[in-house]
Amino acid sequence: MRKYVLADERARANVNLEDYSDTIANAVLDVVSEDEVEVYVCKDGYYMDFRASKTEEDRIKELLNASELGKYRSDDGSIFTYIDVLEEY
């Protein structure tokens, strides 16, 4: 499972992603065609209960870049990066 966190460390320390849970969930659900996708948003990141394809990840990133989360881009233009985690959320 992957945990997606803000790429910018300053933003990661100061932004509560729970405030953007609808934005994140809607971006994922707009892209993923599976019927029962779960998106879990917590203060410092979000999880999806499936592994998105590269194309799906790119499209989700585009939607998040165009949202109010776009103001938290890192110097390289990324909003989120991911961490592979072993245990379930």
PDB file of C-alpha atoms in Angstrom:
ATOM      1  CA  MET A   1       0.000   0.000   0.000  1.00  0.00           C
ATOM      2  CA  ARG A   2       1.164   3.540  -0.679  1.00  0.00           C
ATOM      3  CA  LYS A   3       0.825   6.571   1.508  1.00  0.00           C
ATOM      4  CA  TYR A   4       0.787   9.826  -0.442  1.00  0.00           C
ATOM      5  CA  VAL A   5       2.245  12.798   1.443  1.00  0.00           C
ATOM      6  CA  LEU A   6       2.855  16.398   0.457  1.00  0.00           C
ATOM      7  CA  ALA A   7       6.176  16.665  -1.352  1.00  0.00           C
ATOM      8  CA  ASP A   8       7.041  20.028   0.187  1.00  0.00           C
ATOM      9  CA  GLU A   9       8.311  19.402   3.728  1.00  0.00           C
ATOM     10  CA  ARG A  10       7.163  22.812   5.015  1.00  0.00           C
ATOM     11  CA  ALA A  11       3.659  22.222   3.717  1.00  0.00           C
ATOM     12  CA  ARG A  12       3.702  18.675   5.091  1.00  0.00           C
ATOM     13  CA  ALA A  13       4.395  20.054   8.566  1.00  0.00           C
ATOM     14  CA  ASN A  14       1.741  22.774   8.393  1.00  0.00           C
ATOM     15  CA  VAL A  15      -1.159  21.509   6.281  1.00  0.00           C
ATOM     16  CA  ASN A  16      -3.893  19.225   7.576  1.00  0.00           C
ATOM     17  CA  LEU A  17      -4.961  17.172   4.562  1.00  0.00           C
ATOM     18  CA  GLU A  18      -8.202  16.254   6.316  1.00  0.00           C
ATOM     19  CA  ASP A  19      -9.293  19.782   5.346  1.00  0.00           C
ATOM     20  CA  TYR A  20      -8.964  18.667   1.705  1.00  0.00           C
ATOM     21  CA  SER A  21     -10.461  15.193   2.017  1.00  0.00           C
ATOM     22  CA  ASP A  22     -13.303  15.886  -0.432  1.00  0.00           C
ATOM     23  CA  THR A  23     -10.903  17.341  -3.013  1.00  0.00           C
ATOM     24  CA  ILE A  24      -8.566  14.352  -2.768  1.00  0.00           C
ATOM     25  CA  ALA A  25     -11.331  11.743  -2.797  1.00  0.00           C
ATOM     26  CA  ASN A  26     -13.103  13.396  -5.736  1.00  0.00           C
ATOM     27  CA  ALA A  27      -9.877  13.524  -7.783  1.00  0.00           C
ATOM     28  CA  VAL A  28      -9.298   9.811  -7.220  1.00  0.00           C
ATOM     29  CA  LEU A  29     -12.900   8.838  -7.884  1.00  0.00           C
ATOM     30  CA  ASP A  30     -13.029  10.936 -11.062  1.00  0.00           C
ATOM     31  CA  VAL A  31     -10.128   8.921 -12.477  1.00  0.00           C
ATOM     32  CA  VAL A  32     -10.530   5.389 -11.190  1.00  0.00           C
ATOM     33  CA  SER A  33     -13.161   3.276 -12.835  1.00  0.00           C
ATOM     34  CA  GLU A  34     -13.418   0.620 -10.136  1.00  0.00           C
ATOM     35  CA  ASP A  35     -16.756   0.471  -8.334  1.00  0.00           C
ATOM     36  CA  GLU A  36     -15.656   0.174  -4.734  1.00  0.00           C
ATOM     37  CA  VAL A  37     -12.549   2.312  -4.329  1.00  0.00           C
ATOM     38  CA  GLU A  38     -11.777   3.570  -0.846  1.00  0.00           C
ATOM     39  CA  VAL A  39      -9.722   6.704  -0.228  1.00  0.00           C
ATOM     40  CA  TYR A  40      -8.511   7.315   3.320  1.00  0.00           C
ATOM     41  CA  VAL A  41      -7.355  10.832   4.178  1.00  0.00           C
ATOM     42  CA  CYS A  42      -5.507  11.596   7.389  1.00  0.00           C
ATOM     43  CA  LYS A  43      -3.730  14.703   8.643  1.00  0.00           C
ATOM     44  CA  ASP A  44      -0.404  14.002   6.940  1.00  0.00           C
ATOM     45  CA  GLY A  45      -1.381  11.970   3.884  1.00  0.00           C
ATOM     46  CA  TYR A  46      -3.846   9.786   2.071  1.00  0.00           C
ATOM     47  CA  TYR A  47      -4.125   6.125   1.120  1.00  0.00           C
ATOM     48  CA  MET A  48      -6.006   4.319  -1.620  1.00  0.00           C
ATOM     49  CA  ASP A  49      -7.074   0.700  -1.245  1.00  0.00           C
ATOM     50  CA  PHE A  50      -5.782  -0.194  -4.718  1.00  0.00           C
ATOM     51  CA  ARG A  51      -2.634   0.343  -6.772  1.00  0.00           C
ATOM     52  CA  ALA A  52      -3.269   2.992  -9.421  1.00  0.00           C
ATOM     53  CA  SER A  53      -1.706   2.594 -12.844  1.00  0.00           C
ATOM     54  CA  LYS A  54       0.856   5.167 -13.982  1.00  0.00           C
ATOM     55  CA  THR A  55      -1.782   6.756 -16.233  1.00  0.00           C
ATOM     56  CA  GLU A  56      -4.270   6.964 -13.361  1.00  0.00           C
ATOM     57  CA  GLU A  57      -1.645   8.425 -11.007  1.00  0.00           C
ATOM     58  CA  ASP A  58      -0.715  11.061 -13.596  1.00  0.00           C
ATOM     59  CA  ARG A  59      -4.353  12.070 -14.095  1.00  0.00           C
ATOM     60  CA  ILE A  60      -4.972  12.254 -10.324  1.00  0.00           C
ATOM     61  CA  LYS A  61      -1.881  14.487 -10.025  1.00  0.00           C
ATOM     62  CA  GLU A  62      -3.219  16.761 -12.776  1.00  0.00           C
ATOM     63  CA  LEU A  63      -6.552  17.145 -11.001  1.00  0.00           C
ATOM     64  CA  LEU A  64      -4.887  17.849  -7.660  1.00  0.00           C
ATOM     65  CA  ASN A  65      -2.512  20.368  -9.288  1.00  0.00           C
ATOM     66  CA  ALA A  66      -5.549  22.201 -10.678  1.00  0.00           C
ATOM     67  CA  SER A  67      -7.259  22.237  -7.270  1.00  0.00           C
ATOM     68  CA  GLU A  68      -6.605  24.450  -4.265  1.00  0.00           C
ATOM     69  CA  LEU A  69      -3.882  21.951  -3.277  1.00  0.00           C
ATOM     70  CA  GLY A  70      -1.819  23.283  -6.196  1.00  0.00           C
ATOM     71  CA  LYS A  71      -0.527  26.078  -3.977  1.00  0.00           C
ATOM     72  CA  TYR A  72       1.463  23.499  -1.996  1.00  0.00           C
ATOM     73  CA  ARG A  73       3.681  22.389  -4.879  1.00  0.00           C
ATOM     74  CA  SER A  74       7.310  21.725  -4.082  1.00  0.00           C
ATOM     75  CA  ASP A  75      10.153  23.418  -5.951  1.00  0.00           C
ATOM     76  CA  ASP A  76      10.082  20.676  -8.600  1.00  0.00           C
ATOM     77  CA  GLY A  77       6.339  21.176  -9.205  1.00  0.00           C
ATOM     78  CA  SER A  78       5.132  18.084  -7.336  1.00  0.00           C
ATOM     79  CA  ILE A  79       2.326  18.214  -4.830  1.00  0.00           C
ATOM     80  CA  PHE A  80       2.499  14.662  -3.539  1.00  0.00           C
ATOM     81  CA  THR A  81       5.089  11.962  -3.254  1.00  0.00           C
ATOM     82  CA  TYR A  82       4.497   8.477  -1.934  1.00  0.00           C
ATOM     83  CA  ILE A  83       5.905   6.160   0.665  1.00  0.00           C
ATOM     84  CA  ASP A  84       5.428   2.403   0.358  1.00  0.00           C
ATOM     85  CA  VAL A  85       4.004   1.107   3.625  1.00  0.00           C
ATOM     86  CA  LEU A  86       3.625  -2.508   4.577  1.00  0.00           C
ATOM     87  CA  GLU A  87       0.767  -2.486   7.037  1.00  0.00           C
ATOM     88  CA  GLU A  88      -2.820  -1.695   6.231  1.00  0.00           C
ATOM     89  CA  TYR A  89      -4.217   1.716   7.103  1.00  0.00           C
TER      90      TYR A  89
END
